Amino acid sequence: MSSRQVQFQFPHINCKKETRMKLLYSYLTSAGLVSIRLHPYNGRYHAYLTDEDLGSYASPELALGDIVGGHLEWHSSGVDTALLGIPDDLLDWVLAS
């Protein structure tokens, strides 16, 4: 009896695409790009500095408050986002299309 490898394919499932955060707002600073992204599964908003996730929030405005106030998990570089001159109004950020 020979053994065969069975490979299941699910063309409607693309895990890489489904787990990608959607960029909503961004602001360029001297320390890198600060952004607010939406998680596709849980609907939570995440604050990012470059490619590092700094926290999860129920709304973009809550994320913005912690970014501007420097009240989030520290970036690995030690940057304090409160000192970056980030505007406290999302209208001053770049809205992703």
PDB file of C-alpha atoms in Angstrom:
ATOM      1  CA  MET A   1       0.000   0.000   0.000  1.00  0.00           C
ATOM      2  CA  SER A   2       1.459   3.379  -0.964  1.00  0.00           C
ATOM      3  CA  SER A   3       0.990   6.495   1.051  1.00  0.00           C
ATOM      4  CA  ARG A   4      -0.198   9.652  -0.630  1.00  0.00           C
ATOM      5  CA  GLN A   5      -0.033  13.195   0.534  1.00  0.00           C
ATOM      6  CA  VAL A   6      -3.375  14.916   0.559  1.00  0.00           C
ATOM      7  CA  GLN A   7      -3.407  18.656   0.227  1.00  0.00           C
ATOM      8  CA  PHE A   8      -6.550  20.574   1.027  1.00  0.00           C
ATOM      9  CA  GLN A   9      -7.083  23.867  -0.724  1.00  0.00           C
ATOM     10  CA  PHE A  10      -9.469  26.533   0.356  1.00  0.00           C
ATOM     11  CA  PRO A  11      -9.370  29.221  -2.344  1.00  0.00           C
ATOM     12  CA  HIS A  12     -11.767  31.482  -0.447  1.00  0.00           C
ATOM     13  CA  ILE A  13      -9.424  31.688   2.563  1.00  0.00           C
ATOM     14  CA  ASN A  14      -6.327  33.846   2.336  1.00  0.00           C
ATOM     15  CA  CYS A  15      -4.999  34.177   5.873  1.00  0.00           C
ATOM     16  CA  LYS A  16      -2.275  36.649   4.977  1.00  0.00           C
ATOM     17  CA  LYS A  17      -4.753  39.058   3.438  1.00  0.00           C
ATOM     18  CA  GLU A  18      -7.384  38.666   6.145  1.00  0.00           C
ATOM     19  CA  THR A  19      -5.053  39.389   9.063  1.00  0.00           C
ATOM     20  CA  ARG A  20      -3.510  42.525   7.603  1.00  0.00           C
ATOM     21  CA  MET A  21      -4.241  45.716   9.506  1.00  0.00           C
ATOM     22  CA  LYS A  22      -5.953  48.411   7.470  1.00  0.00           C
ATOM     23  CA  LEU A  23      -4.195  51.773   7.582  1.00  0.00           C
ATOM     24  CA  LEU A  24      -6.670  54.531   8.473  1.00  0.00           C
ATOM     25  CA  TYR A  25      -4.686  57.578   9.593  1.00  0.00           C
ATOM     26  CA  SER A  26      -0.998  58.460   9.431  1.00  0.00           C
ATOM     27  CA  TYR A  27       1.295  61.297  10.474  1.00  0.00           C
ATOM     28  CA  LEU A  28       4.989  61.568   9.618  1.00  0.00           C
ATOM     29  CA  THR A  29       7.252  62.542  12.542  1.00  0.00           C
ATOM     30  CA  SER A  30      11.002  62.811  13.072  1.00  0.00           C
ATOM     31  CA  ALA A  31      10.879  59.356  14.706  1.00  0.00           C
ATOM     32  CA  GLY A  32       8.990  57.724  11.824  1.00  0.00           C
ATOM     33  CA  LEU A  33       5.439  57.206  10.650  1.00  0.00           C
ATOM     34  CA  VAL A  34       2.798  57.209  13.383  1.00  0.00           C
ATOM     35  CA  SER A  35      -0.402  55.520  12.301  1.00  0.00           C
ATOM     36  CA  ILE A  36      -3.762  54.257  13.466  1.00  0.00           C
ATOM     37  CA  ARG A  37      -4.815  50.958  11.895  1.00  0.00           C
ATOM     38  CA  LEU A  38      -7.948  48.830  12.055  1.00  0.00           C
ATOM     39  CA  HIS A  39      -7.729  45.124  12.923  1.00  0.00           C
ATOM     40  CA  PRO A  40      -9.866  43.139  10.447  1.00  0.00           C
ATOM     41  CA  TYR A  41     -11.210  40.563  12.943  1.00  0.00           C
ATOM     42  CA  ASN A  42     -11.906  42.313  16.201  1.00  0.00           C
ATOM     43  CA  GLY A  43     -12.641  45.843  14.942  1.00  0.00           C
ATOM     44  CA  ARG A  44     -10.091  47.367  17.330  1.00  0.00           C
ATOM     45  CA  TYR A  45      -7.883  50.314  16.404  1.00  0.00           C
ATOM     46  CA  HIS A  46      -4.132  49.989  16.906  1.00  0.00           C
ATOM     47  CA  ALA A  47      -1.558  52.735  17.393  1.00  0.00           C
ATOM     48  CA  TYR A  48       1.700  52.186  15.500  1.00  0.00           C
ATOM     49  CA  LEU A  49       5.078  53.846  15.327  1.00  0.00           C
ATOM     50  CA  THR A  50       6.755  52.604  12.157  1.00  0.00           C
ATOM     51  CA  ASP A  51       5.856  48.879  12.206  1.00  0.00           C
ATOM     52  CA  GLU A  52       5.554  48.431  15.964  1.00  0.00           C
ATOM     53  CA  ASP A  53       2.119  48.002  17.554  1.00  0.00           C
ATOM     54  CA  LEU A  54       1.831  50.238  20.619  1.00  0.00           C
ATOM     55  CA  GLY A  55      -1.673  49.423  21.815  1.00  0.00           C
ATOM     56  CA  SER A  56      -5.264  48.494  21.020  1.00  0.00           C
ATOM     57  CA  TYR A  57      -8.256  50.847  21.353  1.00  0.00           C
ATOM     58  CA  ALA A  58     -12.028  50.917  20.916  1.00  0.00           C
ATOM     59  CA  SER A  59     -11.908  54.017  18.669  1.00  0.00           C
ATOM     60  CA  PRO A  60      -9.397  56.030  16.625  1.00  0.00           C
ATOM     61  CA  GLU A  61      -9.968  58.998  18.934  1.00  0.00           C
ATOM     62  CA  LEU A  62      -8.920  56.969  22.002  1.00  0.00           C
ATOM     63  CA  ALA A  63      -5.796  55.839  20.169  1.00  0.00           C
ATOM     64  CA  LEU A  64      -5.067  59.443  19.203  1.00  0.00           C
ATOM     65  CA  GLY A  65      -5.405  60.622  22.810  1.00  0.00           C
ATOM     66  CA  ASP A  66      -2.818  58.125  24.022  1.00  0.00           C
ATOM     67  CA  ILE A  67      -0.476  58.844  21.101  1.00  0.00           C
ATOM     68  CA  VAL A  68      -0.560  62.613  21.650  1.00  0.00           C
ATOM     69  CA  GLY A  69      -0.349  62.266  25.432  1.00  0.00           C
ATOM     70  CA  GLY A  70       2.423  59.675  25.322  1.00  0.00           C
ATOM     71  CA  HIS A  71       0.256  57.224  27.293  1.00  0.00           C
ATOM     72  CA  LEU A  72       1.032  54.036  25.419  1.00  0.00           C
ATOM     73  CA  GLU A  73       3.415  51.129  25.479  1.00  0.00           C
ATOM     74  CA  TRP A  74       6.950  52.293  24.852  1.00  0.00           C
ATOM     75  CA  HIS A  75       8.364  51.910  21.396  1.00  0.00           C
ATOM     76  CA  SER A  76      11.515  49.785  21.325  1.00  0.00           C
ATOM     77  CA  SER A  77      13.519  52.914  20.457  1.00  0.00           C
ATOM     78  CA  GLY A  78      12.379  54.614  23.678  1.00  0.00           C
ATOM     79  CA  VAL A  79      10.643  57.462  21.799  1.00  0.00           C
ATOM     80  CA  ASP A  80       8.025  59.361  23.788  1.00  0.00           C
ATOM     81  CA  THR A  81       5.240  60.157  21.304  1.00  0.00           C
ATOM     82  CA  ALA A  82       4.123  63.122  23.450  1.00  0.00           C
ATOM     83  CA  LEU A  83       7.325  64.932  22.409  1.00  0.00           C
ATOM     84  CA  LEU A  84       6.894  64.488  18.654  1.00  0.00           C
ATOM     85  CA  GLY A  85       4.518  67.405  18.019  1.00  0.00           C
ATOM     86  CA  ILE A  86       1.717  65.185  16.766  1.00  0.00           C
ATOM     87  CA  PRO A  87      -1.566  67.068  16.184  1.00  0.00           C
ATOM     88  CA  ASP A  88      -4.440  66.172  18.487  1.00  0.00           C
ATOM     89  CA  ASP A  89      -7.042  66.379  15.709  1.00  0.00           C
ATOM     90  CA  LEU A  90      -7.362  63.526  13.195  1.00  0.00           C
ATOM     91  CA  LEU A  91      -8.318  66.123  10.559  1.00  0.00           C
ATOM     92  CA  ASP A  92      -4.634  67.147  10.595  1.00  0.00           C
ATOM     93  CA  TRP A  93      -3.493  63.578   9.848  1.00  0.00           C
ATOM     94  CA  VAL A  94      -3.368  61.937   6.436  1.00  0.00           C
ATOM     95  CA  LEU A  95      -6.513  59.906   5.854  1.00  0.00           C
ATOM     96  CA  ALA A  96      -5.794  56.678   3.972  1.00  0.00           C
ATOM     97  CA  SER A  97      -7.848  56.055   0.889  1.00  0.00           C
TER      98      SER A  97
END
